[in-house]
Short mmCIF file of C-alpha atoms and ligand atoms in Angstrom, two decimals:
data_model
loop_
_atom_site.label_atom_id
_atom_site.label_comp_id
_atom_site.label_asym_id
_atom_site.label_seq_id
_atom_site.Cartn_x
_atom_site.Cartn_y
_atom_site.Cartn_z
CA MET A 68 11.14 17.18 -22.39
CA PRO A 69 8.22 14.73 -22.09
CA PHE A 70 9.01 11.17 -21.11
CA GLN A 71 8.93 8.36 -23.63
CA VAL A 72 5.59 6.64 -23.40
CA SER A 73 4.86 3.03 -24.36
CA ALA A 74 2.12 2.31 -26.85
CA MET A 75 -0.94 1.89 -24.63
CA GLY A 76 -4.20 0.60 -26.07
CA ILE A 77 -4.39 -1.89 -23.21
CA SER A 78 -7.70 -3.49 -22.30
CA SER A 79 -7.60 -4.87 -18.76
CA ALA A 80 -10.33 -7.42 -19.55
CA ALA A 81 -8.48 -8.70 -22.62
CA GLU A 82 -5.23 -8.97 -20.63
CA LEU A 83 -6.98 -10.83 -17.81
CA ALA A 84 -8.43 -13.26 -20.35
CA LYS A 85 -4.87 -14.17 -21.40
CA ILE A 86 -4.31 -15.93 -18.07
CA GLY A 87 -4.22 -19.55 -19.21
CA ASP A 88 -4.89 -21.23 -15.87
CA ARG A 89 -8.35 -19.78 -15.18
CA ALA A 90 -8.61 -21.33 -11.71
CA LEU A 91 -5.89 -18.94 -10.55
CA VAL A 92 -8.29 -16.01 -10.88
CA ARG A 93 -10.32 -16.24 -7.68
CA SER A 94 -12.86 -13.84 -6.21
CA GLU A 95 -13.82 -15.62 -2.99
CA ALA A 96 -12.04 -15.93 0.33
CA TYR A 97 -10.28 -19.20 1.19
CA VAL A 98 -11.31 -20.53 4.62
CA GLY A 99 -10.90 -24.03 6.00
CA GLY A 100 -9.97 -25.34 2.56
CA ARG A 101 -13.14 -23.96 0.91
CA TRP A 102 -13.74 -20.97 -1.36
CA VAL A 103 -16.41 -18.85 0.31
CA GLY A 104 -18.20 -15.61 -0.48
CA ALA A 105 -19.05 -13.11 2.23
CA PRO A 106 -22.20 -14.30 4.05
CA SER A 107 -23.37 -10.66 3.85
CA GLY A 108 -23.20 -10.92 0.06
CA LYS A 109 -20.94 -7.86 -0.03
CA THR A 110 -18.13 -7.50 -2.56
CA PHE A 111 -15.58 -4.85 -3.45
CA ASP A 112 -13.86 -3.94 -6.70
CA VAL A 113 -10.25 -4.61 -7.64
CA VAL A 114 -9.05 -2.00 -10.12
CA ASP A 115 -6.20 -1.97 -12.65
CA PRO A 116 -4.20 1.15 -11.64
CA GLY A 117 -2.99 1.46 -15.24
CA THR A 118 -6.47 1.83 -16.75
CA LEU A 119 -8.79 2.30 -13.74
CA ASP A 120 -10.91 -0.53 -15.14
CA ARG A 121 -12.44 -2.98 -12.69
CA ILE A 122 -10.79 -6.38 -13.07
CA ALA A 123 -12.63 -8.32 -10.35
CA THR A 124 -15.19 -8.11 -7.59
CA VAL A 125 -14.01 -9.89 -4.49
CA ALA A 126 -15.70 -11.10 -1.27
CA ASP A 127 -15.86 -8.34 1.34
CA MET A 128 -15.48 -10.32 4.56
CA ASP A 129 -16.21 -8.80 7.98
CA ALA A 130 -14.97 -9.39 11.53
CA ASP A 131 -17.33 -12.36 12.06
CA ASP A 132 -15.96 -14.00 8.92
CA VAL A 133 -12.41 -13.45 10.15
CA ARG A 134 -13.36 -15.08 13.44
CA ARG A 135 -14.51 -18.14 11.50
CA ALA A 136 -11.22 -18.17 9.59
CA VAL A 137 -9.28 -17.98 12.85
CA ASP A 138 -11.37 -20.87 14.20
CA ALA A 139 -10.52 -22.88 11.07
CA ALA A 140 -6.83 -22.12 11.51
CA HIS A 141 -7.05 -23.04 15.19
CA ASP A 142 -8.81 -26.34 14.39
CA ALA A 143 -6.09 -27.19 11.86
CA PHE A 144 -3.22 -26.26 14.19
CA ALA A 145 -3.07 -29.51 16.20
CA GLY A 146 -2.76 -31.61 13.07
CA TRP A 147 -0.27 -29.31 11.33
CA ARG A 148 2.07 -28.96 14.30
CA ALA A 149 2.07 -32.75 14.63
CA THR A 150 3.46 -33.22 11.12
CA THR A 151 7.18 -33.79 10.90
CA ALA A 152 9.39 -30.97 9.66
CA LYS A 153 10.23 -33.19 6.71
CA GLN A 154 6.55 -33.54 5.78
CA ARG A 155 6.01 -29.78 5.98
CA ALA A 156 9.15 -29.22 3.94
CA GLY A 157 7.87 -31.58 1.25
CA LEU A 158 4.55 -29.75 0.96
CA LEU A 159 6.24 -26.34 0.87
CA ARG A 160 8.58 -27.59 -1.83
CA LYS A 161 5.58 -28.69 -3.93
CA TRP A 162 4.02 -25.27 -3.44
CA PHE A 163 7.29 -23.64 -4.56
CA ASP A 164 7.38 -25.79 -7.72
CA LEU A 165 3.79 -24.86 -8.59
CA ILE A 166 4.42 -21.14 -8.06
CA VAL A 167 7.44 -21.26 -10.35
CA ALA A 168 5.52 -23.26 -12.97
CA SER A 169 2.75 -20.61 -12.88
CA LYS A 170 5.16 -17.69 -13.12
CA ASP A 171 3.73 -16.18 -16.30
CA ASP A 172 0.10 -16.27 -15.20
CA LEU A 173 0.94 -14.99 -11.71
CA ALA A 174 3.06 -12.16 -13.13
CA ARG A 175 0.25 -11.03 -15.44
CA LEU A 176 -2.26 -11.07 -12.58
CA LEU A 177 0.17 -9.17 -10.37
CA THR A 178 0.75 -6.47 -13.00
CA LEU A 179 -2.98 -6.08 -13.56
CA GLU A 180 -3.76 -5.40 -9.91
CA CYS A 181 -0.57 -3.66 -8.78
CA GLY A 182 0.69 -1.90 -11.92
CA LYS A 183 4.38 -2.85 -11.91
CA PRO A 184 5.85 -3.70 -15.34
CA LEU A 185 5.52 -7.34 -16.36
CA GLY A 186 9.28 -8.03 -16.14
CA GLU A 187 9.37 -6.69 -12.59
CA ALA A 188 6.28 -8.73 -11.72
CA ALA A 189 7.91 -11.93 -13.03
CA GLY A 190 10.95 -11.08 -10.89
CA GLU A 191 8.70 -10.70 -7.87
CA VAL A 192 7.06 -14.09 -8.47
CA LEU A 193 10.48 -15.78 -8.39
CA TYR A 194 11.60 -13.66 -5.43
CA GLY A 195 8.38 -14.61 -3.62
CA ALA A 196 8.81 -18.28 -4.49
CA SER A 197 12.38 -18.21 -3.15
CA PHE A 198 11.03 -17.71 0.39
CA VAL A 199 8.87 -20.81 0.10
CA GLU A 200 11.84 -22.86 -1.07
CA TRP A 201 14.09 -21.39 1.60
CA PHE A 202 11.69 -22.03 4.47
CA ALA A 203 11.01 -25.55 3.19
CA GLU A 204 14.70 -26.12 3.90
CA GLU A 205 14.76 -24.15 7.17
CA ALA A 206 11.82 -26.19 8.53
CA LYS A 207 14.24 -29.09 9.01
CA ARG A 208 16.75 -27.01 10.97
CA ALA A 209 14.57 -25.53 13.72
CA ASP A 210 16.57 -27.41 16.33
CA GLY A 211 16.80 -26.86 20.06
CA ASP A 212 19.95 -26.77 22.24
CA VAL A 213 21.51 -28.61 25.15
CA PHE A 214 22.88 -26.33 27.91
CA GLN A 215 25.59 -26.90 30.52
CA SER A 216 23.62 -27.04 33.77
CA PRO A 217 25.05 -25.16 36.82
CA ALA A 218 23.49 -27.77 39.13
CA ALA A 219 24.82 -31.33 39.43
CA GLY A 220 22.36 -34.03 38.45
CA THR A 221 20.36 -31.88 36.07
CA ARG A 222 20.29 -31.41 32.33
CA ILE A 223 18.80 -28.48 30.45
CA VAL A 224 17.49 -28.67 26.90
CA THR A 225 15.39 -26.37 24.78
CA ILE A 226 12.82 -27.30 22.20
CA LYS A 227 11.26 -25.01 19.63
CA GLN A 228 7.50 -25.07 19.15
CA PRO A 229 5.18 -23.23 16.79
CA VAL A 230 3.63 -20.10 18.28
CA GLY A 231 0.10 -21.01 17.13
CA VAL A 232 -2.28 -19.27 14.76
CA ALA A 233 -0.64 -16.31 13.00
CA GLY A 234 -2.58 -13.31 11.70
CA ILE A 235 -0.82 -11.85 8.66
CA ILE A 236 -1.54 -8.46 7.06
CA THR A 237 0.29 -7.47 3.85
CA PRO A 238 0.62 -4.35 1.64
CA TYR A 239 -0.09 -3.80 -2.06
CA ASN A 240 3.43 -3.12 -3.31
CA PHE A 241 4.65 -6.76 -3.28
CA PRO A 242 1.39 -8.74 -3.46
CA ILE A 243 3.18 -12.10 -3.72
CA ALA A 244 6.50 -11.72 -1.94
CA MET A 245 5.09 -10.12 1.23
CA VAL A 246 2.70 -13.06 1.56
CA THR A 247 5.26 -15.82 0.94
CA ARG A 248 7.94 -14.19 3.12
CA LYS A 249 5.59 -14.53 6.10
CA VAL A 250 3.49 -17.59 5.23
CA GLY A 251 6.51 -19.66 4.17
CA ALA A 252 8.15 -19.08 7.55
CA ALA A 253 4.95 -19.62 9.54
CA LEU A 254 4.01 -22.88 7.82
CA ALA A 255 7.56 -24.19 8.06
CA ALA A 256 7.50 -23.54 11.82
CA GLY A 257 4.24 -25.48 12.21
CA CYS A 258 1.93 -22.46 12.60
CA THR A 259 -1.37 -22.10 10.77
CA VAL A 260 -2.28 -18.70 9.32
CA VAL A 261 -5.03 -16.28 8.40
CA VAL A 262 -3.81 -13.86 5.74
CA ARG A 263 -5.50 -10.57 5.06
CA PRO A 264 -4.00 -9.34 1.75
CA ALA A 265 -4.07 -5.66 0.79
CA HIS A 266 -7.48 -4.55 -0.43
CA GLU A 267 -5.88 -3.14 -3.60
CA THR A 268 -4.20 -6.44 -4.53
CA PRO A 269 -6.03 -9.49 -3.16
CA LEU A 270 -5.96 -11.56 -6.39
CA SER A 271 -2.30 -12.62 -6.21
CA ALA A 272 -2.77 -13.90 -2.65
CA LEU A 273 -5.85 -15.89 -3.64
CA ALA A 274 -3.93 -17.41 -6.57
CA LEU A 275 -1.24 -18.48 -4.09
CA CYS A 276 -3.94 -20.21 -2.00
CA GLU A 277 -5.17 -22.09 -5.08
CA LEU A 278 -1.62 -23.34 -5.68
CA ALA A 279 -1.16 -24.23 -2.00
CA GLU A 280 -4.32 -26.33 -2.17
CA ARG A 281 -2.98 -28.12 -5.27
CA ALA A 282 0.30 -28.72 -3.43
CA GLY A 283 -1.65 -30.60 -0.75
CA ILE A 284 -1.39 -28.11 2.12
CA PRO A 285 -4.25 -29.34 4.35
CA PRO A 286 -7.53 -27.43 4.79
CA GLY A 287 -7.38 -24.71 7.46
CA VAL A 288 -3.59 -24.44 7.48
CA LEU A 289 -3.59 -21.47 5.10
CA ASN A 290 -6.64 -19.19 5.09
CA ALA A 291 -7.08 -15.88 3.26
CA VAL A 292 -9.79 -13.34 4.05
CA THR A 293 -10.32 -10.47 1.66
CA CYS A 294 -11.97 -7.20 2.65
CA SER A 295 -12.49 -3.67 1.38
CA ALA A 296 -10.73 -0.55 2.63
CA ASP A 297 -13.84 0.37 4.64
CA GLY A 298 -13.98 -3.02 6.32
CA THR A 299 -10.27 -3.12 7.11
CA PRO A 300 -10.20 -1.52 10.60
CA ALA A 301 -12.75 -4.02 12.00
CA VAL A 302 -11.00 -6.96 10.34
CA GLY A 303 -7.63 -5.72 11.64
CA ARG A 304 -9.06 -5.36 15.14
CA GLU A 305 -10.36 -8.95 15.08
CA LEU A 306 -7.01 -10.34 13.93
CA THR A 307 -5.09 -8.38 16.56
CA THR A 308 -7.43 -9.03 19.51
CA ASN A 309 -8.78 -12.56 18.94
CA PRO A 310 -7.22 -14.63 21.75
CA LEU A 311 -6.76 -17.65 19.46
CA VAL A 312 -4.32 -15.62 17.34
CA ARG A 313 -0.92 -15.86 19.05
CA LYS A 314 1.18 -13.97 16.54
CA VAL A 315 0.62 -10.94 14.30
CA SER A 316 2.91 -10.17 11.39
CA PHE A 317 2.29 -6.92 9.54
CA THR A 318 4.00 -5.16 6.66
CA GLY A 319 2.83 -1.64 5.90
CA SER A 320 3.08 1.93 7.09
CA THR A 321 4.41 3.00 10.48
CA PRO A 322 1.13 4.64 11.66
CA VAL A 323 -0.88 1.47 10.98
CA GLY A 324 1.88 -0.62 12.57
CA LYS A 325 1.61 1.45 15.76
CA LEU A 326 -2.16 1.04 15.79
CA LEU A 327 -1.93 -2.75 15.40
CA MET A 328 0.78 -2.96 18.06
CA GLY A 329 -1.53 -1.17 20.51
CA GLN A 330 -4.41 -3.49 19.69
CA ALA A 331 -2.25 -6.60 19.99
CA ALA A 332 -1.14 -5.56 23.48
CA SER A 333 -4.47 -6.61 24.98
CA THR A 334 -3.65 -10.29 24.45
CA MET A 335 0.17 -9.90 24.42
CA LYS A 336 0.73 -11.40 20.97
CA ARG A 337 4.12 -12.01 19.42
CA LEU A 338 4.66 -9.25 16.85
CA SER A 339 6.65 -8.75 13.67
CA LEU A 340 6.35 -5.29 12.16
CA GLU A 341 7.95 -4.41 8.82
CA LEU A 342 7.15 -0.72 8.49
CA GLY A 343 8.02 2.41 6.53
CA GLY A 344 11.47 3.45 5.39
CA ASN A 345 13.19 6.61 4.22
CA ALA A 346 16.46 5.30 2.82
CA PRO A 347 19.48 7.57 2.37
CA PHE A 348 21.57 6.94 -0.75
CA ILE A 349 24.98 8.59 -0.31
CA VAL A 350 27.48 9.23 -3.10
CA PHE A 351 30.89 10.11 -1.63
CA GLU A 352 33.50 12.05 -3.60
CA ASP A 353 35.54 8.88 -4.24
CA ALA A 354 32.58 6.89 -5.61
CA ASP A 355 32.31 5.18 -8.98
CA LEU A 356 29.77 7.70 -10.28
CA ASP A 357 28.57 5.62 -13.23
CA ALA A 358 27.93 2.58 -11.05
CA ALA A 359 26.15 4.72 -8.45
CA ALA A 360 23.96 6.40 -11.08
CA GLU A 361 23.11 3.07 -12.68
CA GLN A 362 22.04 1.49 -9.39
CA LEU A 363 20.12 4.56 -8.28
CA VAL A 364 17.81 4.29 -11.31
CA PHE A 365 16.78 0.83 -10.12
CA CYS A 366 16.90 1.59 -6.41
CA LYS A 367 14.76 4.72 -6.69
CA PHE A 368 12.33 4.02 -9.51
CA ARG A 369 11.48 0.31 -9.48
CA ASN A 370 7.79 -0.20 -8.82
CA SER A 371 7.49 3.56 -9.47
CA GLY A 372 9.21 4.30 -6.17
CA GLN A 373 6.68 2.27 -4.15
CA THR A 374 9.22 0.06 -2.41
CA CYS A 375 9.92 0.28 1.32
CA ILE A 376 13.69 0.01 0.81
CA CYS A 377 13.89 2.34 -2.19
CA ALA A 378 16.23 5.33 -2.03
CA ASN A 379 14.26 8.30 -0.74
CA ARG A 380 16.92 10.92 0.02
CA ILE A 381 19.96 11.15 -2.24
CA PHE A 382 23.03 12.87 -0.79
CA VAL A 383 25.86 13.67 -3.22
CA HIS A 384 29.19 15.21 -2.22
CA GLU A 385 29.38 18.82 -3.38
CA SER A 386 32.58 18.19 -5.39
CA VAL A 387 30.86 15.64 -7.69
CA TYR A 388 27.30 16.95 -7.45
CA ALA A 389 26.87 18.46 -10.92
CA ASP A 390 28.70 15.61 -12.64
CA PHE A 391 26.61 12.97 -10.88
CA VAL A 392 23.31 14.74 -11.63
CA ASP A 393 24.18 14.90 -15.36
CA ARG A 394 25.02 11.21 -15.56
CA PHE A 395 21.96 10.19 -13.54
CA VAL A 396 19.47 12.28 -15.51
CA ALA A 397 20.83 10.91 -18.79
CA LEU A 398 20.39 7.34 -17.54
CA VAL A 399 16.85 7.87 -16.24
CA THR A 400 15.87 9.46 -19.56
CA ALA A 401 17.36 6.59 -21.54
CA LYS A 402 16.12 3.71 -19.41
CA LEU A 403 12.62 4.58 -18.22
CA ARG A 404 9.61 4.33 -20.43
CA VAL A 405 6.30 5.20 -18.80
CA GLY A 406 3.23 3.13 -19.55
CA HIS A 407 0.86 0.36 -18.63
CA GLY A 408 2.80 -2.52 -17.13
CA LEU A 409 1.61 -4.86 -19.87
CA ALA A 410 2.42 -2.51 -22.79
CA GLU A 411 5.47 -3.50 -24.82
CA GLY A 412 8.61 -1.72 -23.63
CA THR A 413 7.23 -0.31 -20.37
CA THR A 414 9.79 -0.04 -17.58
CA PHE A 415 7.86 2.36 -15.35
CA GLY A 416 4.20 1.81 -14.43
CA PRO A 417 1.45 3.68 -12.59
CA ILE A 418 1.11 4.59 -8.94
CA ILE A 419 -1.39 2.40 -7.12
CA THR A 420 -4.00 5.02 -6.16
CA GLU A 421 -4.93 8.63 -6.70
CA ARG A 422 -4.06 9.20 -3.04
CA GLY A 423 -0.51 8.03 -3.71
CA ALA A 424 -0.20 10.26 -6.78
CA ALA A 425 -1.60 13.24 -4.87
CA LYS A 426 1.00 12.75 -2.10
CA VAL A 427 3.76 12.84 -4.73
CA GLU A 428 2.34 16.06 -6.19
CA ASP A 429 2.02 17.66 -2.78
CA GLN A 430 5.61 16.86 -1.76
CA LEU A 431 6.83 18.13 -5.11
CA ARG A 432 4.87 21.38 -4.85
CA ARG A 433 6.24 22.08 -1.36
CA ALA A 434 9.84 21.36 -2.40
CA VAL A 435 9.61 23.62 -5.44
CA ALA A 436 8.02 26.38 -3.33
CA ALA A 437 11.03 26.11 -0.98
CA GLY A 438 13.51 26.54 -3.86
CA ALA A 439 14.14 23.06 -5.32
CA ARG A 440 14.50 22.83 -9.12
CA VAL A 441 12.94 20.08 -11.24
CA VAL A 442 15.48 18.87 -13.82
CA LEU A 443 13.48 15.91 -15.11
CA GLY A 444 9.81 14.90 -15.05
CA GLY A 445 7.53 16.62 -12.57
CA ARG A 446 4.14 16.03 -14.19
CA ARG A 447 1.46 13.52 -14.95
CA PRO A 448 2.66 12.39 -18.38
CA GLU A 449 0.98 13.47 -21.57
CA GLY A 450 0.12 11.13 -24.43
CA LEU A 451 -1.23 8.24 -22.38
CA ALA A 452 -4.46 7.01 -23.89
CA VAL A 453 -5.70 5.66 -20.57
CA ARG A 454 -6.79 7.05 -17.23
CA GLY A 455 -4.32 5.41 -14.81
CA HIS A 456 -2.53 7.14 -11.93
CA PHE A 457 0.69 7.93 -13.77
CA PHE A 458 3.40 10.33 -12.62
CA GLU A 459 6.70 10.90 -14.38
CA PRO A 460 10.01 9.84 -12.83
CA THR A 461 11.09 13.14 -11.31
CA VAL A 462 14.54 14.42 -10.36
CA LEU A 463 15.00 17.50 -8.18
CA VAL A 464 18.21 19.39 -7.47
CA ASP A 465 19.22 22.20 -5.09
CA VAL A 466 16.74 20.77 -2.61
CA PRO A 467 16.69 22.66 0.72
CA ALA A 468 17.37 20.49 3.76
CA ASP A 469 14.07 21.18 5.52
CA VAL A 470 11.41 20.26 2.90
CA PRO A 471 8.91 17.43 3.73
CA MET A 472 10.61 14.99 1.38
CA SER A 473 13.76 15.22 3.51
CA CYS A 474 11.97 13.68 6.51
CA GLU A 475 8.84 11.90 5.16
CA GLU A 476 8.74 8.71 3.13
CA THR A 477 7.56 9.62 -0.40
CA PHE A 478 6.61 6.15 -1.65
CA GLY A 479 6.56 7.49 -5.18
CA PRO A 480 8.81 8.54 -8.08
CA LEU A 481 10.43 11.68 -6.62
CA CYS A 482 14.20 11.74 -6.48
CA PRO A 483 15.49 14.71 -4.45
CA ILE A 484 19.26 15.17 -4.65
CA PHE A 485 20.81 16.99 -1.70
CA SER A 486 24.40 18.21 -1.53
CA PHE A 487 26.76 17.61 1.43
CA SER A 488 30.31 18.55 2.32
CA SER A 489 31.61 16.07 4.95
CA GLU A 490 31.16 12.49 6.14
CA ASP A 491 30.08 13.60 9.63
CA GLU A 492 27.49 15.94 8.20
CA VAL A 493 25.94 13.37 5.86
CA ILE A 494 25.75 10.69 8.54
CA ARG A 495 24.02 13.13 10.87
CA ARG A 496 21.53 14.06 8.15
CA ALA A 497 21.00 10.43 7.06
CA ASN A 498 20.21 9.46 10.68
CA SER A 499 18.00 12.47 11.38
CA VAL A 500 14.70 10.64 10.66
CA ASP A 501 12.53 8.51 12.96
CA VAL A 502 12.70 5.42 10.75
CA GLY A 503 15.65 3.18 9.80
CA LEU A 504 14.99 0.43 7.28
CA ALA A 505 17.63 0.54 4.50
CA GLY A 506 20.57 2.77 3.59
CA TYR A 507 23.03 2.82 0.69
CA PHE A 508 26.35 4.46 -0.05
CA TYR A 509 29.05 4.51 -2.70
CA SER A 510 32.72 4.87 -1.82
CA ARG A 511 35.99 3.18 -2.81
CA ASP A 512 37.55 3.67 0.64
CA VAL A 513 37.47 0.41 2.64
CA ALA A 514 37.88 2.09 6.02
CA ARG A 515 35.05 4.46 5.22
CA ALA A 516 32.91 1.54 4.06
CA PHE A 517 33.11 -0.04 7.53
CA ARG A 518 32.75 3.28 9.34
CA VAL A 519 29.65 4.40 7.46
CA ALA A 520 27.99 0.96 7.40
CA GLU A 521 28.32 0.87 11.20
CA ALA A 522 27.19 4.46 11.68
CA LEU A 523 23.98 4.36 9.63
CA GLU A 524 20.94 3.81 11.88
CA VAL A 525 19.20 1.26 9.64
CA GLY A 526 18.57 -2.48 9.55
CA MET A 527 20.13 -3.07 6.10
CA VAL A 528 22.98 -1.39 4.23
CA GLY A 529 24.02 -1.60 0.58
CA VAL A 530 27.70 -0.72 0.07
CA ASN A 531 28.37 0.04 -3.60
CA THR A 532 25.08 -1.58 -4.51
CA GLY A 533 21.45 -0.53 -4.60
CA ALA A 534 20.18 -4.09 -4.81
CA ILE A 535 19.70 -5.71 -1.41
CA GLY A 536 17.17 -8.24 -0.21
CA SER A 537 17.06 -11.96 -0.80
CA GLU A 538 15.66 -14.98 0.97
CA VAL A 539 18.98 -15.65 2.74
CA MET A 540 19.38 -12.16 4.24
CA PRO A 541 17.69 -10.95 7.45
CA PHE A 542 15.25 -8.27 6.33
CA GLY A 543 13.96 -5.65 8.75
CA GLY A 544 14.47 -2.25 10.31
CA VAL A 545 15.31 -0.31 13.45
CA LYS A 546 13.66 2.70 15.10
CA GLU A 547 10.11 3.26 13.79
CA SER A 548 10.72 0.92 10.84
CA GLY A 549 9.57 -1.85 13.14
CA MET A 550 10.77 -5.03 14.79
CA GLY A 551 11.66 -8.58 13.84
CA ARG A 552 13.43 -10.02 10.82
CA GLU A 553 12.08 -11.88 7.81
CA GLY A 554 13.89 -14.28 5.49
CA SER A 555 17.15 -15.98 6.58
CA ARG A 556 17.34 -18.32 9.56
CA TYR A 557 15.90 -15.56 11.77
CA GLY A 558 12.65 -15.47 9.76
CA ILE A 559 11.40 -18.82 11.04
CA ALA A 560 12.34 -17.89 14.63
CA GLU A 561 9.59 -15.24 14.55
CA TYR A 562 7.04 -18.10 14.52
CA LEU A 563 8.68 -20.31 17.15
CA ASN A 564 8.57 -20.28 20.94
CA ILE A 565 11.60 -21.57 22.83
CA LYS A 566 10.71 -23.90 25.66
CA SER A 567 13.34 -24.79 28.28
CA VAL A 568 13.12 -28.22 29.86
CA VAL A 569 15.17 -29.06 32.98
CA PHE A 570 15.67 -32.76 33.73
CA SER A 571 16.70 -34.14 37.10
CA ILE A 572 18.57 -37.37 36.38
P1 NAD B 141 -0.76 0.79 4.90
O1 NAD B 141 -0.21 0.72 6.27
O2 NAD B 141 -1.76 1.84 4.60
O3 NAD B 141 -1.45 -0.60 4.50
C1 NAD B 141 -0.77 -1.83 4.64
C2 NAD B 141 -1.81 -2.92 4.87
O4 NAD B 141 -2.48 -2.69 6.10
C3 NAD B 141 -2.90 -2.94 3.79
O5 NAD B 141 -3.29 -4.26 3.58
C4 NAD B 141 -4.01 -2.17 4.45
O6 NAD B 141 -5.28 -2.50 3.92
C5 NAD B 141 -3.87 -2.63 5.89
N1 NAD B 141 -4.46 -1.75 6.89
C6 NAD B 141 -4.61 -0.41 6.84
N2 NAD B 141 -5.23 0.01 7.97
C7 NAD B 141 -5.43 -1.09 8.74
C8 NAD B 141 -6.04 -1.31 10.01
N3 NAD B 141 -6.56 -0.32 10.74
N4 NAD B 141 -6.08 -2.58 10.49
C9 NAD B 141 -5.57 -3.60 9.77
N5 NAD B 141 -5.00 -3.45 8.56
C10 NAD B 141 -4.93 -2.21 8.06
O7 NAD B 141 0.49 0.88 3.94
P2 NAD B 141 0.50 1.00 2.35
O8 NAD B 141 0.45 2.42 2.00
O9 NAD B 141 -0.48 0.10 1.75
O10 NAD B 141 1.93 0.38 2.06
C11 NAD B 141 3.05 1.18 2.01
C12 NAD B 141 3.79 1.22 3.33
O11 NAD B 141 4.24 -0.09 3.62
C13 NAD B 141 5.02 2.08 3.24
O12 NAD B 141 5.15 2.83 4.41
C14 NAD B 141 6.14 1.07 3.09
O13 NAD B 141 7.40 1.54 3.50
C15 NAD B 141 5.64 -0.05 3.93
N6 NAD B 141 6.28 -1.30 3.55
C16 NAD B 141 7.22 -1.81 4.39
C17 NAD B 141 7.89 -2.97 4.02
C18 NAD B 141 8.93 -3.57 4.93
O14 NAD B 141 9.33 -4.73 4.70
N7 NAD B 141 9.40 -2.88 5.95
C19 NAD B 141 7.60 -3.61 2.82
C20 NAD B 141 6.64 -3.05 1.99
C21 NAD B 141 5.98 -1.89 2.38
#
């Protein structure tokens, strides 16, 4: 049965023109408090993944331009670190207020460049803003300690100081929240930053810079350099090897994270790496099946499956397998409507690129060849009057244990449902991958809830929920999902050095 499709007829240009605050739509880089084009004159296109129409041409900066941005951030560092935490908090709070006040315009811009449905985009704007508000508050609590000295006549104290200039590289799937989660913490700590937003989605980051400028964040404290996919390796190398950059924070895939880690070793930079996931979602035999099915729709298919913590491998106990699949398929069919993110009624948008859609197709083909059965979706949808990279929400059953989607991150709308027979077996299978970002399970047994939460090799666990992640929770992974934590009180610590001071009195 074909999926319900929203009325399309969307013109990207007409939708872009609906953004009321025109100054939020920027096409130049933001360096030292000025909007600058690439000195080379080069630009690259930003494309609406729901129509494939070009929505902007943006400055294609190179490694020399990044060096100038790092110099600007370095020049601004002395002044910014000298501000009081209260002053920084005040400026961040103003930035938060402006982001919230611009929610509708920012959400429309976000949907146009990233594809997620408008309601989801508005949710991301508020989620992104919450990090700015949170770190405005945390700025005031970055206190040191006083230690009991082992030697008479001495006192030991620690102070916390900003690391320095931070180089920040973000992915396309959360064009606002991945920027604010890092920049909010860095600025609160007293660091200055150079942000390189994803080449697919630079417009949201530039809009954030415009609002930061209006909030009064001083020139050079926040810089954003845009560049094309082709220019990215050289720009990434500059950010990870420039000696003035003392910290690199990256969110993206594990292979790129490894590359950047290697490059950053030459100057021994502090590193935060938020990398790929492959989350298990386990439904035990004593689970509330309706609640589990309901949450799985959100946990698997939001942002068309392009979320690092989205459920990637679904394990359902063999005794409830058929029942759960029926309930889940009925819910997905009822709730998801495929279409352009700005079309009325859309709850499921396009995939960002043809490469992403092709990966989904390839994983699907290999699973079906190995014996998996498609019970819902499985195709590029029919009836869409536009050329975007759409792929139906797809549910597979009877999936063999050794297909690629059992060990690789899909990052797309495939939902393979595996069957298991015991707790030991499912924990072994859940932990059998190289990454460990998020994991979820449903069970009514309290003892099991503790046991399984402790046994899963991941950084974050949802017990009877598929919705995790907020500004107050430490966010990050284990194994090849990276290192460091964002959000929470640990997020600001990633941008602070601890200095011990011993006094002889
Ligand atoms: P990606 O690694 O291809 O790209 C991420 C960013 O890195 C983009 O801005 C890209 O342009 C840039 N980049 C690519 N090559 C680079 C290089 N050589 N030097 C410098 N920068 C480079 O990842 P993607 O496909 O865009 O994003 C999806 C991946 O991100 C998934 O694996 C997902 O799990 C992960 N992710 C993780 C988290 C998290 O918090 N752990 C959050 C979101 C996404």
